[in-house]
Tab-separated table of C-alpha atoms in Angstrom:
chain	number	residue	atom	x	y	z
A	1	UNK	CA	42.707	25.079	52.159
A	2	UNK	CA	42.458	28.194	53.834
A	3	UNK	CA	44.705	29.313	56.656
A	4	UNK	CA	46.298	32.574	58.151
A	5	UNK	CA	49.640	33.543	58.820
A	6	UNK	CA	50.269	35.578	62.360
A	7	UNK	CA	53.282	37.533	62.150
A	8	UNK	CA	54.506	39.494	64.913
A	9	UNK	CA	57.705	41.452	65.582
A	10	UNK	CA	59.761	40.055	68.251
A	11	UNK	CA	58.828	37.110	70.865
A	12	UNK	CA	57.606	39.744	73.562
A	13	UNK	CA	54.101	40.259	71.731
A	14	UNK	CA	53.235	36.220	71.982
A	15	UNK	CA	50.821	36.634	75.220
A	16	UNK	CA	49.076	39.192	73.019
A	17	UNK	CA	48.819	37.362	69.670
A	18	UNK	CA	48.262	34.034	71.606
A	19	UNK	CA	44.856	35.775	72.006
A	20	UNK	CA	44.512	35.555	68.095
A	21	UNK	CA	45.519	31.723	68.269
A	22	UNK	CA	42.629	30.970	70.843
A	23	UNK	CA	40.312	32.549	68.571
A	24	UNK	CA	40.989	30.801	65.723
A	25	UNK	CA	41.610	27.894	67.111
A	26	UNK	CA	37.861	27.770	68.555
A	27	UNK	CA	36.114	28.712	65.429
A	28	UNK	CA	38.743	25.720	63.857
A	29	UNK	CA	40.860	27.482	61.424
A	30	UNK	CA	44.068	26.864	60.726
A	31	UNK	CA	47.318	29.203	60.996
A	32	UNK	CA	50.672	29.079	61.628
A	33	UNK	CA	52.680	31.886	63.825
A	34	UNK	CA	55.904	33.269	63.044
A	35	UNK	CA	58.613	36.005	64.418
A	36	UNK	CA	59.410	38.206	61.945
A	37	UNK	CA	60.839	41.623	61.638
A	38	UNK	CA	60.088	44.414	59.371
A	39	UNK	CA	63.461	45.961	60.291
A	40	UNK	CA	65.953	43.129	61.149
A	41	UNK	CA	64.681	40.684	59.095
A	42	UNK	CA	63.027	42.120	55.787
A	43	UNK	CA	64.312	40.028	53.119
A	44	UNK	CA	62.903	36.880	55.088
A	45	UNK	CA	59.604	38.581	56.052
A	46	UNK	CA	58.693	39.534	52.110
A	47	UNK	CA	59.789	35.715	51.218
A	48	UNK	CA	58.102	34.277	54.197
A	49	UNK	CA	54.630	36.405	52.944
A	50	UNK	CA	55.674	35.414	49.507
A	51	UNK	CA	55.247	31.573	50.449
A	52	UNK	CA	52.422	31.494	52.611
A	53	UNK	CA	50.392	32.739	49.960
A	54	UNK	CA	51.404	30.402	47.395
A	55	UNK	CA	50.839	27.358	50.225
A	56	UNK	CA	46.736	29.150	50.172
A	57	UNK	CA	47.194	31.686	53.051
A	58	UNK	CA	43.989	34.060	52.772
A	59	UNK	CA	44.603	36.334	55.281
A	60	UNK	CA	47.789	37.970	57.689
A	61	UNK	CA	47.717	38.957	60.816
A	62	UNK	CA	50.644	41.154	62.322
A	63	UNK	CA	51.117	42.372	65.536
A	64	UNK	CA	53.896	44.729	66.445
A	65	UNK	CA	54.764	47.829	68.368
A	66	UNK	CA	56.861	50.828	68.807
A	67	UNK	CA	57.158	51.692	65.003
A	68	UNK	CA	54.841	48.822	63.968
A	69	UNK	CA	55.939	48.750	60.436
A	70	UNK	CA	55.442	44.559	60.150
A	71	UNK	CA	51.883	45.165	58.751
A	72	UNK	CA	53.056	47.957	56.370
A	73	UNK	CA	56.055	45.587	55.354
A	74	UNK	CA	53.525	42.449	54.938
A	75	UNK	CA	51.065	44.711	52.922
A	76	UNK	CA	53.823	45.380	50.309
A	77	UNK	CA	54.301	41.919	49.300
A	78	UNK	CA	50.748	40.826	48.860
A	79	UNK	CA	46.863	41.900	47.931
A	80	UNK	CA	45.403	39.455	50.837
A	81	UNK	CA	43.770	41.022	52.932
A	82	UNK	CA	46.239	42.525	56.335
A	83	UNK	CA	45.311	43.188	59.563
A	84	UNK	CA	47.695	44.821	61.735
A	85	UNK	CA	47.705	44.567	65.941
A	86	UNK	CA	49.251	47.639	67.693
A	87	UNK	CA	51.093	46.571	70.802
A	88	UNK	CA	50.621	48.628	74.044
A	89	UNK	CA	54.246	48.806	74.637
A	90	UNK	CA	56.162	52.022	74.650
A	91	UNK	CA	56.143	55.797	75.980
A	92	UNK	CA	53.061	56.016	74.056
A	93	UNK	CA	51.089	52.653	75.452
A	94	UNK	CA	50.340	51.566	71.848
A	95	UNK	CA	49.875	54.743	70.786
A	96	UNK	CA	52.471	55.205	68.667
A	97	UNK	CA	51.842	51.599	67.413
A	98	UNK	CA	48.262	52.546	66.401
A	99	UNK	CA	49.341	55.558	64.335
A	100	UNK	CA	52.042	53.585	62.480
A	101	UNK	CA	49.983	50.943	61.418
A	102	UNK	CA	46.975	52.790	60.218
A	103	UNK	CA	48.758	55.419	58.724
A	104	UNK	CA	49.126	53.996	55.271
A	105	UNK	CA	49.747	55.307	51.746
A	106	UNK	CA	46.995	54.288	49.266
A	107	UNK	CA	46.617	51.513	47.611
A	108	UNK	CA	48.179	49.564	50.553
A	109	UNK	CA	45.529	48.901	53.014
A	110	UNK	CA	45.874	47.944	56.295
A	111	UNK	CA	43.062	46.893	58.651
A	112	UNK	CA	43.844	48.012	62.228
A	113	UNK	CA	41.775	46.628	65.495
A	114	UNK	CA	42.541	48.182	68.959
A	115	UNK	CA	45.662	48.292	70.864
A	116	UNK	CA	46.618	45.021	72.944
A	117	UNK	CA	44.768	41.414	73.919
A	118	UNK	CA	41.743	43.044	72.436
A	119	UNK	CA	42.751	44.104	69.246
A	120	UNK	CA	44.499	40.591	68.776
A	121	UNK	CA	41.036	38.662	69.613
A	122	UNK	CA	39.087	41.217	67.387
A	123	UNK	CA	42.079	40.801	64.225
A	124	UNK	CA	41.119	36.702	64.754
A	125	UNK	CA	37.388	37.752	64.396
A	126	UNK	CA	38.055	39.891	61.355
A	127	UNK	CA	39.831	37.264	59.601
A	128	UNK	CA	37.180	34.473	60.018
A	129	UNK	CA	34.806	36.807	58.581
A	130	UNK	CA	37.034	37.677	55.960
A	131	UNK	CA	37.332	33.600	55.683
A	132	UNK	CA	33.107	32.996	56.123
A	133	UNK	CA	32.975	35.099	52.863
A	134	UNK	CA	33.543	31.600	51.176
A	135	UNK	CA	32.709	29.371	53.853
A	136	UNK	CA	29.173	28.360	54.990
A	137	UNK	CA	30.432	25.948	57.999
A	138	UNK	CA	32.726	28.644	58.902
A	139	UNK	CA	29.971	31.562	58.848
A	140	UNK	CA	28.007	29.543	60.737
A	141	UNK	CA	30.666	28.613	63.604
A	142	UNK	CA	30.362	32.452	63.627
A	143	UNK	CA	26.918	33.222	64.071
A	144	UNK	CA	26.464	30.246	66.729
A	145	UNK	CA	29.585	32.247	69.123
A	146	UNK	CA	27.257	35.131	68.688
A	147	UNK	CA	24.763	33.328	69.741
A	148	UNK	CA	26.811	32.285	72.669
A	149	UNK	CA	28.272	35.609	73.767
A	150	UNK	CA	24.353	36.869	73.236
A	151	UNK	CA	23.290	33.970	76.142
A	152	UNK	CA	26.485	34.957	78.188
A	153	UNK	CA	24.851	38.830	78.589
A	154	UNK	CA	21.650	37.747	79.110
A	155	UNK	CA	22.337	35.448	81.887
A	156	UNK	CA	24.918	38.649	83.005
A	157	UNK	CA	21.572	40.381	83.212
A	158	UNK	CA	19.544	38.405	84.838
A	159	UNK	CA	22.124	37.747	87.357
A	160	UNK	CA	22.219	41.441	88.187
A	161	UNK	CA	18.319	41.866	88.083
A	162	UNK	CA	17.578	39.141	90.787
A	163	UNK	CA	20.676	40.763	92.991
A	164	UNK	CA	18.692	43.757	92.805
A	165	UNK	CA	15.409	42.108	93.475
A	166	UNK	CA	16.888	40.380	96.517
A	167	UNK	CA	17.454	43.567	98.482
């Protein structure tokens, strides 16, 4: 079964990476969520990535800031596919975090999605396509919350067009 692994560097990014959870969640995919550091705890980080992809995880999702080396660190223990979340925390807003985690040497990829709530939604996105690849039900789940978010402009729209015919 397939399933992804959230990783992110200290407690204080859960109300981001919760936004991953919902996500997934609604399309019905499984993960689990775990603190881990690339710094204070790299030994159990690399064994932690190390099991989850002998137990059938497909795809990682880490979100850290400052430094954000968690996605770097999870990238060196595995060939799944990695997709890092830059936390807007810091002098730099996320910045910094951005930089660090798509800055990476070849051959150790990295998929990076915007800074914040956004880029965790987007990285749960990413990683049910990545998923759909091998999964009709799943692909499907996808297209029909296209087809939802589609409905929810067009009803935006036509919302604002009979304000504007009103006056």
């Amino acid at each position: 079964m397939s399933w992804v692994a959230i990783l992110m560097g200290s407690q204080s990014d859960w109300p981001v990476m919760e936004s991953t959870t919902d996500v997934l969640g609604e399309l019905g995919i499984e993960f689990e969520v775990r603190v881990s550091s690339a710094h204070r705890t790299p030994d159990e980080t690399a064994a932690y990535v190390c099991d989850a992809e002998t137990r059938g995880c497909n795809v990682f999702i880490c979100g850290a800031g400052l430094a954000a080396h968690l996605a770097g660190a999870v990238a060196a223990h595995t060939t799944r596919p990695v997709i890092g979340v830059p936390m807007d925390a810091g002098s730099f807003s996320g910045f910094d975090a951005s930089l660090s985690t798509v800055q990476m040497p070849p051959g150790i990829p990295v998929a990076t999605v915007a800074v914040g709530r956004t880029g965790a939604k987007n990285a749960g996105y990413m990683a049910a396509q990545i998923l759909a690849l091998g999964n009709e039900t799943l692909a499907e789940r996808l297209l029909q919350d296209r087809s939802q978010n589609r409905e929810k402009v067009a009803e935006q729209n036509r919302s604002v067009q009979a304000s504007l015919d009103s006056e």
